[in-house]
Amino acid sequence: MKNDSVIKRIKPEVRAISAYTLREYEYEIKINQNENPYDVPCELKKEILEFAMERSWSRYPPFIPEELKERLAEYAGWKADGVLVGNGSNEIIQALLTVFLERGKKLVIPSPTFTLYRLIGTVVGAEVISVPLRNDYTFDCDEIEKQFLKDGDMLIICNPNNPTGCMYPLSRIESILQKTDAPVVVDEAYFEFAGETIAGLLKEYGNLVVLRTFSKAFSLAGLRVGYGLMNPDMAKEVGKAKLPYNINFFSIASALKLLENYTKLDTKVKEIIGERKPLIDAMNKIEGVTAYPSKANFILFETPFAPKKIFERLLAEGILIRDVSSYPMLEKALRVSVSTQSDNRRFLNYLTRILYELKDER
Ligand SMILES: *Cc1c(COP(=O)(O)O)cnc(C)c1O
């Protein structure tokens, strides 16, 4: 009874939404979260561990990870005082929404897109305005621009978009930036796979924010490192909504080590990019399958059968993909991460067989 009454004191909009969760499954091939199939190289892990052995664990990490900010600034072609490092880029998303939004303000996002924007937008009390993708799952740039310029307080574009893989043309983002001083956040979590960035416009537009992460191309999802690029004055304000010591010394050291050795990772990123188009083409050759173009390390696809059925049959073979059919518009869709050549082949073989079997059962 007592629990009941304390829960009622939580904001109604928070109680109304469901939490961001992901069930755990047993698998042999994990291609459900767009992680890098290649782990951090062993020799780099050893160097990081050696550093961690020498460094005192009883002492706080640096208050601001200056060296990491400088290396990130070099990597991204921006200024160090305009870099915010977060415990995953999710933390920067949270900080941005916290400082810019509140009840009565409007967050404009495309739909479907990354779930977290709506979730945190709702938690901070903002009204979330969703602009549906077009039927071919590309951005409706005209409608997004119209809705945002009307009375939007923040726009978030995931570029390329998770879970569809489509790109928002950079020239269309610039055309929005020219017409407003409201913040435009571009989540480039998959930048290394897309090879295209809006970061070049940071010096021209003080309302542009670019988000990046170490969770995908940098193979570091387990250590939680992400960053935001924005004008230094904005970084100062947004930084107030981050927790002190948000990023631990182990993660800082790992991120630095990986930046220093990025050429090693880049080879693997290029390999994954090389797998992407052949995999999409091969999927489209399976009767009944539509795989959509993607600039990221994942592929959205549809089949004539219930996504749950495809998901479960693949899982029975040890292959874990993502059923995205609960997203708006995507009732028939699944998402698969592009992995190593052997993983991709195994996925393709089973997908082919499962579709064949399901057709037979009809
Ligand atoms: C994976 C992903 C991220 C990464 O979040 P982290 O907190 O850095 O792990 C951010 N945005 C999108 C759209 C993603 O898909």
mmCIF file of C-alpha atoms and ligand atoms in Angstrom, residues 87-90 93 114 117 158 162 187 189-190 213 215-216 224-226, ligand 1:
data_model
loop_
_atom_site.group_PDB
_atom_site.id
_atom_site.type_symbol
_atom_site.label_atom_id
_atom_site.label_comp_id
_atom_site.label_asym_id
_atom_site.label_seq_id
_atom_site.Cartn_x
_atom_site.Cartn_y
_atom_site.Cartn_z
ATOM 1 C CA ASN A 87 29.727 7.302 -19.986
ATOM 2 C CA GLY A 88 28.518 6.200 -23.388
ATOM 3 C CA SER A 89 27.018 8.773 -25.756
ATOM 4 C CA ASN A 90 23.724 7.954 -24.056
ATOM 5 C CA ILE A 93 21.975 12.578 -24.886
ATOM 6 C CA PHE A 114 16.670 5.164 -31.622
ATOM 7 C CA TYR A 117 15.404 9.980 -27.481
ATOM 8 C CA CYS A 158 20.196 9.711 -35.936
ATOM 9 C CA ASN A 162 18.975 3.194 -36.226
ATOM 10 C CA ASP A 187 23.747 11.225 -33.520
ATOM 11 C CA ALA A 189 27.006 6.539 -33.561
ATOM 12 C CA TYR A 190 27.685 4.761 -36.878
ATOM 13 C CA THR A 213 30.472 6.614 -29.536
ATOM 14 C CA SER A 215 30.546 1.305 -28.651
ATOM 15 C CA LYS A 216 30.449 0.394 -32.338
ATOM 16 C CA ARG A 224 30.989 2.871 -21.987
ATOM 17 C CA VAL A 225 32.652 5.779 -23.757
ATOM 18 C CA GLY A 226 30.899 8.309 -25.956
HETATM 19 C C1 LIG B 1 24.629 2.231 -30.268
HETATM 20 C C2 LIG B 1 24.091 3.588 -30.329
HETATM 21 C C3 LIG B 1 24.590 4.590 -29.487
HETATM 22 C C4 LIG B 1 25.691 4.304 -28.523
HETATM 23 O O1 LIG B 1 25.358 4.585 -27.228
HETATM 24 P P1 LIG B 1 26.504 4.424 -26.109
HETATM 25 O O2 LIG B 1 25.852 4.957 -24.909
HETATM 26 O O3 LIG B 1 27.659 5.252 -26.568
HETATM 27 O O4 LIG B 1 26.847 2.965 -26.046
HETATM 28 C C5 LIG B 1 24.094 5.868 -29.592
HETATM 29 N N1 LIG B 1 23.148 6.165 -30.500
HETATM 30 C C6 LIG B 1 22.647 5.224 -31.320
HETATM 31 C C7 LIG B 1 21.623 5.586 -32.310
HETATM 32 C C8 LIG B 1 23.094 3.923 -31.263
HETATM 33 O O5 LIG B 1 22.590 3.005 -32.080
#
